[in-house]
Amino acid sequence: MDEAKLTAILESKGIIFPPSFYSKLSLYCELLSDWNKRMNLTAITEADAVYEKHFLDCLLLLENHDFANKRICDLGSGAGFPGMVLALALPDSEITLVDSTKKKFLFLEEIKKTLQIPNVKFHIGRAEEMDCFRDYFDVVTCRGFAALPIFLEVAAPLAKLNGLIVAMKGAKADEELLGAKNAIRALRLTYKGADRFLLPECGETRVELIFAKTGSTERKYPRLWKDIVERPL
C-alpha cells in the first residue's frame, strides 16, 4: 500500500488529513526502517506493509470514534502504534505512550522531535505501577500488549469513569472476548461492541474491542504483574 491508496481509503471513510500529515507519515516510515537496523522495533519494515499494517490499522480507530481533545493512554507502545500515530493525527489530544523498554523511547523521542509532535508524552515503566494516573484517561488503547484479561486489568484503573478502553486484536478477538467475561465483570466494565475490518491488501482481520468503564475500579486492581499473569481474572 502506498500513500495515495492510504489517503483514498481514509477519505472514503471520512477521515481527512492535510498533505503535511502524509509527509510526516512518510518520514516516520523512513525513520522506522533506519532505526530497525539498530534495534528490534518491528518485524514489519517494508514501506507497503508499514502503510497498511501500521498506519492504516491505527488510523481506522478514528472512523467510528471522536478522540479529539481527549487524554489518551497507549499501553505497550513499542514503535509507537497506535499511540504515536494518534498523536500525529490528533494534535489537540494529549497522548501518553507507555512501555517498560527504555531503549524504545530513544526511537520515539526521535520521532517526536523530527516530526514535531508536541502533544505526546512518554512514561517509561510498568503499566500496573501507574497509580498517579488512576482515573485520568478518557481513552486507553493497546495493540499486541497482552491477552485481553491482562490488558483490561491494567487498563481499567487508568481510565476515568465512563472512559473507553480499546483493545486492538486480530482474528481471535472473539475467542479472547469469551475468555475475558470474568475480568469484564470484576473490573466493572461494559462491552460496547467491536469494529471489524479487513486490511485490503494482505487480507488480515482486525477487530477493535470497545469497553466502557461504567463503575469505579476496586483499589485491589491492578494486582502485582506476576499475579496478573499467573492468575488472570
PDB file of C-alpha atoms in Angstrom:
ATOM      1  CA  MET A   1       0.000   0.000   0.000  1.00  0.00           C
ATOM      2  CA  ASP A   2       1.335   3.441  -0.871  1.00  0.00           C
ATOM      3  CA  GLU A   3       0.460   6.915   0.352  1.00  0.00           C
ATOM      4  CA  ALA A   4      -2.123   7.505  -2.383  1.00  0.00           C
ATOM      5  CA  LYS A   5      -4.073   4.360  -1.545  1.00  0.00           C
ATOM      6  CA  LEU A   6      -3.903   5.061   2.184  1.00  0.00           C
ATOM      7  CA  THR A   7      -5.242   8.550   1.563  1.00  0.00           C
ATOM      8  CA  ALA A   8      -8.064   7.262  -0.640  1.00  0.00           C
ATOM      9  CA  ILE A   9      -9.161   4.647   1.892  1.00  0.00           C
ATOM     10  CA  LEU A  10      -9.174   7.083   4.782  1.00  0.00           C
ATOM     11  CA  GLU A  11     -11.027   9.765   2.836  1.00  0.00           C
ATOM     12  CA  SER A  12     -13.646   7.226   1.744  1.00  0.00           C
ATOM     13  CA  LYS A  13     -14.332   6.740   5.456  1.00  0.00           C
ATOM     14  CA  GLY A  14     -14.480  10.464   6.172  1.00  0.00           C
ATOM     15  CA  ILE A  15     -11.020  10.624   7.768  1.00  0.00           C
ATOM     16  CA  ILE A  16      -9.398  13.689   6.206  1.00  0.00           C
ATOM     17  CA  PHE A  17      -5.848  14.955   6.743  1.00  0.00           C
ATOM     18  CA  PRO A  18      -3.807  17.687   5.027  1.00  0.00           C
ATOM     19  CA  PRO A  19      -0.842  16.804   2.783  1.00  0.00           C
ATOM     20  CA  SER A  20       1.582  17.725   5.590  1.00  0.00           C
ATOM     21  CA  PHE A  21       0.227  14.840   7.660  1.00  0.00           C
ATOM     22  CA  TYR A  22       1.118  12.323   4.965  1.00  0.00           C
ATOM     23  CA  SER A  23       4.561  13.876   4.559  1.00  0.00           C
ATOM     24  CA  LYS A  24       5.185  13.181   8.225  1.00  0.00           C
ATOM     25  CA  LEU A  25       3.972   9.592   7.855  1.00  0.00           C
ATOM     26  CA  SER A  26       6.476   9.138   5.040  1.00  0.00           C
ATOM     27  CA  LEU A  27       9.281  10.385   7.275  1.00  0.00           C
ATOM     28  CA  TYR A  28       8.033   8.139  10.101  1.00  0.00           C
ATOM     29  CA  CYS A  29       8.321   5.183   7.730  1.00  0.00           C
ATOM     30  CA  GLU A  30      11.876   6.139   6.765  1.00  0.00           C
ATOM     31  CA  LEU A  31      12.973   6.550  10.375  1.00  0.00           C
ATOM     32  CA  LEU A  32      11.366   3.255  11.362  1.00  0.00           C
ATOM     33  CA  SER A  33      13.299   1.424   8.655  1.00  0.00           C
ATOM     34  CA  ASP A  34      16.564   3.105   9.633  1.00  0.00           C
ATOM     35  CA  TRP A  35      16.233   2.543  13.372  1.00  0.00           C
ATOM     36  CA  ASN A  36      15.062  -1.022  12.927  1.00  0.00           C
ATOM     37  CA  LYS A  37      18.525  -1.848  11.586  1.00  0.00           C
ATOM     38  CA  ARG A  38      19.908  -0.939  15.001  1.00  0.00           C
ATOM     39  CA  MET A  39      17.238  -2.288  17.331  1.00  0.00           C
ATOM     40  CA  ASN A  40      14.310  -4.662  17.041  1.00  0.00           C
ATOM     41  CA  LEU A  41      11.307  -2.336  16.828  1.00  0.00           C
ATOM     42  CA  THR A  42       9.013  -4.236  14.465  1.00  0.00           C
ATOM     43  CA  ALA A  43       9.025  -7.213  12.132  1.00  0.00           C
ATOM     44  CA  ILE A  44       7.152  -5.066   9.602  1.00  0.00           C
ATOM     45  CA  THR A  45       9.638  -2.826   7.819  1.00  0.00           C
ATOM     46  CA  GLU A  46       8.744  -2.759   4.108  1.00  0.00           C
ATOM     47  CA  ALA A  47       7.061   0.544   3.271  1.00  0.00           C
ATOM     48  CA  ASP A  48       3.977  -1.080   1.693  1.00  0.00           C
ATOM     49  CA  ALA A  49       3.396  -3.164   4.808  1.00  0.00           C
ATOM     50  CA  VAL A  50       4.079  -0.266   7.194  1.00  0.00           C
ATOM     51  CA  TYR A  51       1.425   1.842   5.475  1.00  0.00           C
ATOM     52  CA  GLU A  52      -1.142  -0.943   5.644  1.00  0.00           C
ATOM     53  CA  LYS A  53      -0.391  -2.896   8.822  1.00  0.00           C
ATOM     54  CA  HIS A  54       0.735   0.028  10.958  1.00  0.00           C
ATOM     55  CA  PHE A  55      -0.586   3.356   9.674  1.00  0.00           C
ATOM     56  CA  LEU A  56      -3.945   2.254   8.248  1.00  0.00           C
ATOM     57  CA  ASP A  57      -4.545  -0.149  11.123  1.00  0.00           C
ATOM     58  CA  CYS A  58      -4.036   2.646  13.658  1.00  0.00           C
ATOM     59  CA  LEU A  59      -5.906   5.385  11.822  1.00  0.00           C
ATOM     60  CA  LEU A  60      -9.033   3.304  11.327  1.00  0.00           C
ATOM     61  CA  LEU A  61      -9.611   3.792  15.058  1.00  0.00           C
ATOM     62  CA  LEU A  62     -10.861   7.234  14.071  1.00  0.00           C
ATOM     63  CA  GLU A  63     -13.597   6.001  11.745  1.00  0.00           C
ATOM     64  CA  ASN A  64     -16.202   5.387  14.455  1.00  0.00           C
ATOM     65  CA  HIS A  65     -14.798   7.336  17.401  1.00  0.00           C
ATOM     66  CA  ASP A  66     -14.168  11.003  18.102  1.00  0.00           C
ATOM     67  CA  PHE A  67     -10.915  11.067  20.055  1.00  0.00           C
ATOM     68  CA  ALA A  68     -10.280  14.782  19.551  1.00  0.00           C
ATOM     69  CA  ASN A  69      -9.432  16.769  22.701  1.00  0.00           C
ATOM     70  CA  LYS A  70      -9.070  13.585  24.758  1.00  0.00           C
ATOM     71  CA  ARG A  71      -6.483  12.259  27.163  1.00  0.00           C
ATOM     72  CA  ILE A  72      -5.326   9.001  25.578  1.00  0.00           C
ATOM     73  CA  CYS A  73      -3.011   6.363  27.022  1.00  0.00           C
ATOM     74  CA  ASP A  74      -1.383   3.727  24.803  1.00  0.00           C
ATOM     75  CA  LEU A  75      -0.037   0.718  26.715  1.00  0.00           C
ATOM     76  CA  GLY A  76       2.911  -1.214  25.324  1.00  0.00           C
ATOM     77  CA  SER A  77       3.534   1.382  22.613  1.00  0.00           C
ATOM     78  CA  GLY A  78       6.642  -0.258  21.160  1.00  0.00           C
ATOM     79  CA  ALA A  79       7.447   1.592  17.953  1.00  0.00           C
ATOM     80  CA  GLY A  80       4.516   3.977  18.512  1.00  0.00           C
ATOM     81  CA  PHE A  81       1.482   2.028  17.311  1.00  0.00           C
ATOM     82  CA  PRO A  82      -1.166   3.203  17.745  1.00  0.00           C
ATOM     83  CA  GLY A  83      -0.146   5.953  20.189  1.00  0.00           C
ATOM     84  CA  MET A  84       2.343   7.982  18.185  1.00  0.00           C
ATOM     85  CA  VAL A  85       0.223   7.804  15.033  1.00  0.00           C
ATOM     86  CA  LEU A  86      -2.786   9.009  17.031  1.00  0.00           C
ATOM     87  CA  ALA A  87      -0.718  11.867  18.465  1.00  0.00           C
ATOM     88  CA  LEU A  88       0.160  12.937  14.937  1.00  0.00           C
ATOM     89  CA  ALA A  89      -3.466  12.647  13.820  1.00  0.00           C
ATOM     90  CA  LEU A  90      -4.974  14.333  16.891  1.00  0.00           C
ATOM     91  CA  PRO A  91      -2.939  17.471  17.649  1.00  0.00           C
ATOM     92  CA  ASP A  92      -5.476  18.697  20.217  1.00  0.00           C
ATOM     93  CA  SER A  93      -5.355  15.472  22.249  1.00  0.00           C
ATOM     94  CA  GLU A  94      -2.882  14.567  24.980  1.00  0.00           C
ATOM     95  CA  ILE A  95      -1.290  11.194  24.208  1.00  0.00           C
ATOM     96  CA  THR A  96       0.790   9.238  26.743  1.00  0.00           C
ATOM     97  CA  LEU A  97       2.869   6.336  25.441  1.00  0.00           C
ATOM     98  CA  VAL A  98       3.739   3.641  27.964  1.00  0.00           C
ATOM     99  CA  ASP A  99       6.400   0.975  27.602  1.00  0.00           C
ATOM    100  CA  SER A 100       8.741  -0.748  30.022  1.00  0.00           C
ATOM    101  CA  THR A 101      11.589  -0.978  27.472  1.00  0.00           C
ATOM    102  CA  LYS A 102      13.639   2.203  27.857  1.00  0.00           C
ATOM    103  CA  LYS A 103      15.607   1.885  24.621  1.00  0.00           C
ATOM    104  CA  LYS A 104      12.439   2.052  22.510  1.00  0.00           C
ATOM    105  CA  PHE A 105      11.884   5.577  23.744  1.00  0.00           C
ATOM    106  CA  LEU A 106      15.106   6.655  22.056  1.00  0.00           C
ATOM    107  CA  PHE A 107      13.334   5.985  18.779  1.00  0.00           C
ATOM    108  CA  LEU A 108      10.091   7.581  19.933  1.00  0.00           C
ATOM    109  CA  GLU A 109      11.953  10.682  21.094  1.00  0.00           C
ATOM    110  CA  GLU A 110      13.464  10.953  17.614  1.00  0.00           C
ATOM    111  CA  ILE A 111      10.011  10.642  16.038  1.00  0.00           C
ATOM    112  CA  LYS A 112       8.598  13.293  18.376  1.00  0.00           C
ATOM    113  CA  LYS A 113      11.435  15.720  17.655  1.00  0.00           C
ATOM    114  CA  THR A 114      11.743  15.177  13.909  1.00  0.00           C
ATOM    115  CA  LEU A 115       8.022  15.104  13.141  1.00  0.00           C
ATOM    116  CA  GLN A 116       7.316  17.902  15.660  1.00  0.00           C
ATOM    117  CA  ILE A 117       4.620  16.190  17.725  1.00  0.00           C
ATOM    118  CA  PRO A 118       4.385  18.273  20.939  1.00  0.00           C
ATOM    119  CA  ASN A 119       1.233  16.617  22.308  1.00  0.00           C
ATOM    120  CA  VAL A 120       2.849  13.251  23.025  1.00  0.00           C
ATOM    121  CA  LYS A 121       4.289  12.284  26.426  1.00  0.00           C
ATOM    122  CA  PHE A 122       6.289   9.251  27.493  1.00  0.00           C
ATOM    123  CA  HIS A 123       6.075   7.027  30.559  1.00  0.00           C
ATOM    124  CA  ILE A 124       8.879   4.518  30.931  1.00  0.00           C
ATOM    125  CA  GLY A 125       7.723   1.827  33.312  1.00  0.00           C
ATOM    126  CA  ARG A 126       5.166  -0.826  34.002  1.00  0.00           C
ATOM    127  CA  ALA A 127       1.507  -0.105  33.343  1.00  0.00           C
ATOM    128  CA  GLU A 128       0.364  -1.722  36.584  1.00  0.00           C
ATOM    129  CA  GLU A 129       2.520   0.731  38.563  1.00  0.00           C
ATOM    130  CA  MET A 130       0.944   3.938  37.203  1.00  0.00           C
ATOM    131  CA  ASP A 131      -1.127   4.786  40.264  1.00  0.00           C
ATOM    132  CA  CYS A 132      -0.533   8.520  39.758  1.00  0.00           C
ATOM    133  CA  PHE A 133      -2.635   8.229  36.568  1.00  0.00           C
ATOM    134  CA  ARG A 134      -5.541   6.407  38.171  1.00  0.00           C
ATOM    135  CA  ASP A 135      -8.939   7.539  36.763  1.00  0.00           C
ATOM    136  CA  TYR A 136      -7.124  10.003  34.478  1.00  0.00           C
ATOM    137  CA  PHE A 137      -7.550   9.000  30.835  1.00  0.00           C
ATOM    138  CA  ASP A 138     -10.548   9.359  28.534  1.00  0.00           C
ATOM    139  CA  VAL A 139      -9.283   6.502  26.354  1.00  0.00           C
ATOM    140  CA  VAL A 140      -6.849   3.627  26.992  1.00  0.00           C
ATOM    141  CA  THR A 141      -5.622   1.649  23.989  1.00  0.00           C
ATOM    142  CA  CYS A 142      -3.317  -1.236  23.235  1.00  0.00           C
ATOM    143  CA  ARG A 143      -2.211  -3.245  20.247  1.00  0.00           C
ATOM    144  CA  GLY A 144      -0.470  -6.534  20.942  1.00  0.00           C
ATOM    145  CA  PHE A 145       0.187  -5.633  24.599  1.00  0.00           C
ATOM    146  CA  ALA A 146      -1.186  -8.759  26.268  1.00  0.00           C
ATOM    147  CA  ALA A 147      -4.079 -11.197  26.395  1.00  0.00           C
ATOM    148  CA  LEU A 148      -7.379  -9.395  26.883  1.00  0.00           C
ATOM    149  CA  PRO A 149      -7.984 -10.151  30.618  1.00  0.00           C
ATOM    150  CA  ILE A 150      -4.449  -8.964  31.422  1.00  0.00           C
ATOM    151  CA  PHE A 151      -4.802  -5.776  29.397  1.00  0.00           C
ATOM    152  CA  LEU A 152      -8.177  -4.961  30.921  1.00  0.00           C
ATOM    153  CA  GLU A 153      -6.847  -5.315  34.468  1.00  0.00           C
ATOM    154  CA  VAL A 154      -4.066  -2.787  33.933  1.00  0.00           C
ATOM    155  CA  ALA A 155      -6.150  -0.505  31.704  1.00  0.00           C
ATOM    156  CA  ALA A 156      -9.323  -0.214  33.791  1.00  0.00           C
ATOM    157  CA  PRO A 157      -7.734   1.656  36.738  1.00  0.00           C
ATOM    158  CA  LEU A 158      -6.220   4.202  34.333  1.00  0.00           C
ATOM    159  CA  ALA A 159      -9.486   5.039  32.574  1.00  0.00           C
ATOM    160  CA  LYS A 160     -11.781   7.666  34.034  1.00  0.00           C
ATOM    161  CA  LEU A 161     -15.387   6.798  34.843  1.00  0.00           C
ATOM    162  CA  ASN A 162     -17.286   6.453  31.531  1.00  0.00           C
ATOM    163  CA  GLY A 163     -13.987   6.428  29.679  1.00  0.00           C
ATOM    164  CA  LEU A 164     -13.277   3.965  26.873  1.00  0.00           C
ATOM    165  CA  ILE A 165     -10.860   1.045  26.683  1.00  0.00           C
ATOM    166  CA  VAL A 166      -9.943  -0.127  23.182  1.00  0.00           C
ATOM    167  CA  ALA A 167      -8.194  -3.454  22.586  1.00  0.00           C
ATOM    168  CA  MET A 168      -6.878  -3.826  19.040  1.00  0.00           C
ATOM    169  CA  LYS A 169      -6.971  -7.510  18.184  1.00  0.00           C
ATOM    170  CA  GLY A 170      -6.834  -9.898  15.245  1.00  0.00           C
ATOM    171  CA  ALA A 171      -8.812 -12.903  14.061  1.00  0.00           C
ATOM    172  CA  LYS A 172      -9.001 -14.477  17.548  1.00  0.00           C
ATOM    173  CA  ALA A 173     -10.678 -11.463  19.122  1.00  0.00           C
ATOM    174  CA  ASP A 174     -13.989 -13.223  19.764  1.00  0.00           C
ATOM    175  CA  GLU A 175     -12.193 -16.100  21.462  1.00  0.00           C
ATOM    176  CA  GLU A 176     -10.345 -13.662  23.715  1.00  0.00           C
ATOM    177  CA  LEU A 177     -13.582 -11.844  24.492  1.00  0.00           C
ATOM    178  CA  LEU A 178     -15.198 -15.074  25.691  1.00  0.00           C
ATOM    179  CA  GLY A 179     -12.242 -15.675  27.974  1.00  0.00           C
ATOM    180  CA  ALA A 180     -12.494 -12.195  29.473  1.00  0.00           C
ATOM    181  CA  LYS A 181     -16.055 -12.341  30.840  1.00  0.00           C
ATOM    182  CA  ASN A 182     -14.927 -12.578  34.446  1.00  0.00           C
ATOM    183  CA  ALA A 183     -12.457  -9.732  34.027  1.00  0.00           C
ATOM    184  CA  ILE A 184     -15.109  -7.500  32.462  1.00  0.00           C
ATOM    185  CA  ARG A 185     -17.431  -8.153  35.384  1.00  0.00           C
ATOM    186  CA  ALA A 186     -14.800  -7.834  38.129  1.00  0.00           C
ATOM    187  CA  LEU A 187     -13.428  -4.594  36.706  1.00  0.00           C
ATOM    188  CA  ARG A 188     -16.915  -3.067  36.279  1.00  0.00           C
ATOM    189  CA  LEU A 189     -16.637  -2.629  32.553  1.00  0.00           C
ATOM    190  CA  THR A 190     -19.325  -2.794  29.888  1.00  0.00           C
ATOM    191  CA  TYR A 191     -18.609  -4.327  26.491  1.00  0.00           C
ATOM    192  CA  LYS A 192     -19.798  -1.839  23.865  1.00  0.00           C
ATOM    193  CA  GLY A 193     -19.149  -3.875  20.733  1.00  0.00           C
ATOM    194  CA  ALA A 194     -16.483  -4.368  18.088  1.00  0.00           C
ATOM    195  CA  ASP A 195     -15.323  -2.546  14.979  1.00  0.00           C
ATOM    196  CA  ARG A 196     -14.207  -5.090  12.366  1.00  0.00           C
ATOM    197  CA  PHE A 197     -12.403  -4.722   9.069  1.00  0.00           C
ATOM    198  CA  LEU A 198     -10.058  -6.461   6.663  1.00  0.00           C
ATOM    199  CA  LEU A 199      -6.777  -4.919   5.661  1.00  0.00           C
ATOM    200  CA  PRO A 200      -7.306  -4.581   1.894  1.00  0.00           C
ATOM    201  CA  GLU A 201      -4.030  -5.909   0.501  1.00  0.00           C
ATOM    202  CA  CYS A 202      -2.886  -8.568   2.966  1.00  0.00           C
ATOM    203  CA  GLY A 203      -6.448  -9.638   3.820  1.00  0.00           C
ATOM    204  CA  GLU A 204      -5.768  -9.856   7.557  1.00  0.00           C
ATOM    205  CA  THR A 205      -8.620  -9.402  10.036  1.00  0.00           C
ATOM    206  CA  ARG A 206      -8.562  -6.538  12.517  1.00  0.00           C
ATOM    207  CA  VAL A 207     -11.024  -6.228  15.393  1.00  0.00           C
ATOM    208  CA  GLU A 208     -11.246  -3.319  17.819  1.00  0.00           C
ATOM    209  CA  LEU A 209     -12.958  -4.421  21.036  1.00  0.00           C
ATOM    210  CA  ILE A 210     -14.551  -1.454  22.799  1.00  0.00           C
ATOM    211  CA  PHE A 211     -15.294  -1.292  26.532  1.00  0.00           C
ATOM    212  CA  ALA A 212     -16.686   1.478  28.722  1.00  0.00           C
ATOM    213  CA  LYS A 213     -15.715   1.923  32.357  1.00  0.00           C
ATOM    214  CA  THR A 214     -19.175   2.093  33.902  1.00  0.00           C
ATOM    215  CA  GLY A 215     -18.171   1.552  37.530  1.00  0.00           C
ATOM    216  CA  SER A 216     -15.253   2.511  39.750  1.00  0.00           C
ATOM    217  CA  THR A 217     -12.365   0.045  39.715  1.00  0.00           C
ATOM    218  CA  GLU A 218     -11.718  -1.527  43.107  1.00  0.00           C
ATOM    219  CA  ARG A 219      -8.430  -0.438  44.702  1.00  0.00           C
ATOM    220  CA  LYS A 220      -7.169  -4.027  44.763  1.00  0.00           C
ATOM    221  CA  TYR A 221      -6.730  -3.768  40.989  1.00  0.00           C
ATOM    222  CA  PRO A 222      -4.323  -3.896  39.322  1.00  0.00           C
ATOM    223  CA  ARG A 223      -2.535  -6.653  41.203  1.00  0.00           C
ATOM    224  CA  LEU A 224       1.184  -7.322  41.003  1.00  0.00           C
ATOM    225  CA  TRP A 225       2.249  -8.299  37.478  1.00  0.00           C
ATOM    226  CA  LYS A 226       3.172 -11.853  38.434  1.00  0.00           C
ATOM    227  CA  ASP A 227      -0.290 -12.364  39.891  1.00  0.00           C
ATOM    228  CA  ILE A 228      -1.986 -10.812  36.868  1.00  0.00           C
ATOM    229  CA  VAL A 229      -0.117 -13.158  34.545  1.00  0.00           C
ATOM    230  CA  GLU A 230      -0.239 -16.303  36.685  1.00  0.00           C
ATOM    231  CA  ARG A 231      -3.903 -15.909  37.675  1.00  0.00           C
ATOM    232  CA  PRO A 232      -5.729 -13.807  35.080  1.00  0.00           C
ATOM    233  CA  LEU A 233      -9.185 -12.643  36.082  1.00  0.00           C
TER     234      LEU A 233
END
